[in-house]
Coordinates of C-alpha atoms in Angstrom, one line a residue:
M1 CA -0.1 -0.2 -0.2
Q2 CA 1.5 3.8 -1.1
T3 CA 1.5 6.4 1.5
L4 CA 0.6 9.8 -0.5
F5 CA 1.7 13.3 1.7
A6 CA -0.6 16.1 -0.1
L7 CA -0.5 19.5 -0.2
A8 CA -3.6 21.9 -1.0
V9 CA -3.2 25.3 -1.9
Q10 CA -5.6 28.5 -1.8
F11 CA -4.9 31.5 -3.1
L12 CA -6.7 34.5 -0.7
D13 CA -7.0 37.2 -3.4
P14 CA -9.9 38.3 -4.8
V15 CA -9.2 36.7 -8.6
P16 CA -7.1 34.0 -8.3
M17 CA -3.4 34.9 -10.0
F18 CA -0.2 33.5 -9.5
H19 CA 2.3 35.8 -10.4
G20 CA 6.0 33.6 -10.8
R21 CA 7.7 33.5 -13.5
G22 CA 10.5 31.4 -13.8
D23 CA 14.0 31.6 -15.9
G24 CA 14.1 34.6 -18.4
G25 CA 10.7 36.1 -17.2
V26 CA 8.8 33.4 -18.8
P27 CA 5.6 32.5 -16.4
E28 CA 6.5 29.2 -14.2
W29 CA 2.7 26.8 -13.9
P30 CA 2.6 25.6 -12.0
P31 CA 4.4 26.9 -9.3
S32 CA 8.0 25.5 -8.4
P33 CA 7.4 23.0 -5.4
F34 CA 10.6 25.3 -4.1
R35 CA 8.5 28.3 -4.0
L36 CA 5.8 26.4 -1.6
F37 CA 8.6 25.5 0.7
Q38 CA 9.6 29.5 1.2
A39 CA 5.7 30.0 1.7
L40 CA 5.6 27.5 4.6
V41 CA 9.4 28.2 6.1
A42 CA 8.3 32.1 5.7
A43 CA 4.5 31.6 7.3
A44 CA 6.5 29.5 9.8
A45 CA 9.1 32.7 11.1
R46 CA 6.6 34.9 10.9
R47 CA 4.4 33.3 13.8
D48 CA 7.7 32.5 15.8
P49 CA 10.9 33.5 14.5
S50 CA 13.2 31.3 16.1
L51 CA 11.5 27.8 15.0
A52 CA 9.7 25.2 17.5
D53 CA 11.4 22.1 17.5
E54 CA 9.1 20.3 16.0
E55 CA 8.4 22.6 13.6
R56 CA 11.5 22.4 12.6
R57 CA 11.9 18.5 12.1
A58 CA 8.7 18.9 10.2
L59 CA 10.7 20.9 8.1
E60 CA 13.8 19.4 7.5
W61 CA 11.4 15.8 7.0
L62 CA 9.7 17.9 4.1
E63 CA 13.0 19.2 2.1
L64 CA 14.1 15.1 2.7
Q65 CA 11.5 13.8 0.4
P66 CA 12.0 12.8 -3.0
P67 CA 10.4 15.3 -6.0
P68 CA 7.1 15.6 -5.7
R69 CA 3.8 14.4 -8.7
I70 CA 2.4 17.8 -9.1
V71 CA -1.1 17.9 -9.9
V72 CA -2.8 21.3 -10.9
P73 CA -5.6 22.6 -13.4
A74 CA -4.7 23.8 -16.5
A75 CA -3.2 28.0 -16.5
V76 CA -5.1 30.4 -17.8
T77 CA -3.7 33.8 -19.4
G78 CA -5.7 36.5 -20.2
T79 CA -5.3 40.1 -20.4
P80 CA -5.1 42.1 -17.2
V81 CA -8.6 44.5 -17.0
R82 CA -8.9 47.5 -15.1
I83 CA -12.2 47.7 -13.8
A84 CA -11.8 51.5 -12.5
V85 CA -9.9 54.2 -13.4
P86 CA -9.7 57.3 -10.8
N87 CA -10.7 60.9 -12.3
N88 CA -8.1 63.4 -11.6
D89 CA -9.7 66.2 -12.7
L90 CA -12.3 67.0 -9.9
D91 CA -9.7 68.9 -7.9
T92 CA -9.1 71.2 -10.9
L93 CA -11.0 75.1 -11.0

């Protein structure tokens, strides 16, 4: 029987969009597993800069795992749309 360790990531932006770039500025999709690891370390350190032994061991265990199998939806690209433009002419007399 195979044991799996799965992580699900949810974007908290109102309009979910990933802005990561790879080499040469090419959009990166799916995100690199290293980006997720960096986010986990940053989140843990933000809570307490001196990581607890349990947190440190968990992150060390995660970094020693074999390369992951990544399952993501297809990337959707589009043109950014500006919904509102400020009217700066209201202060002129």
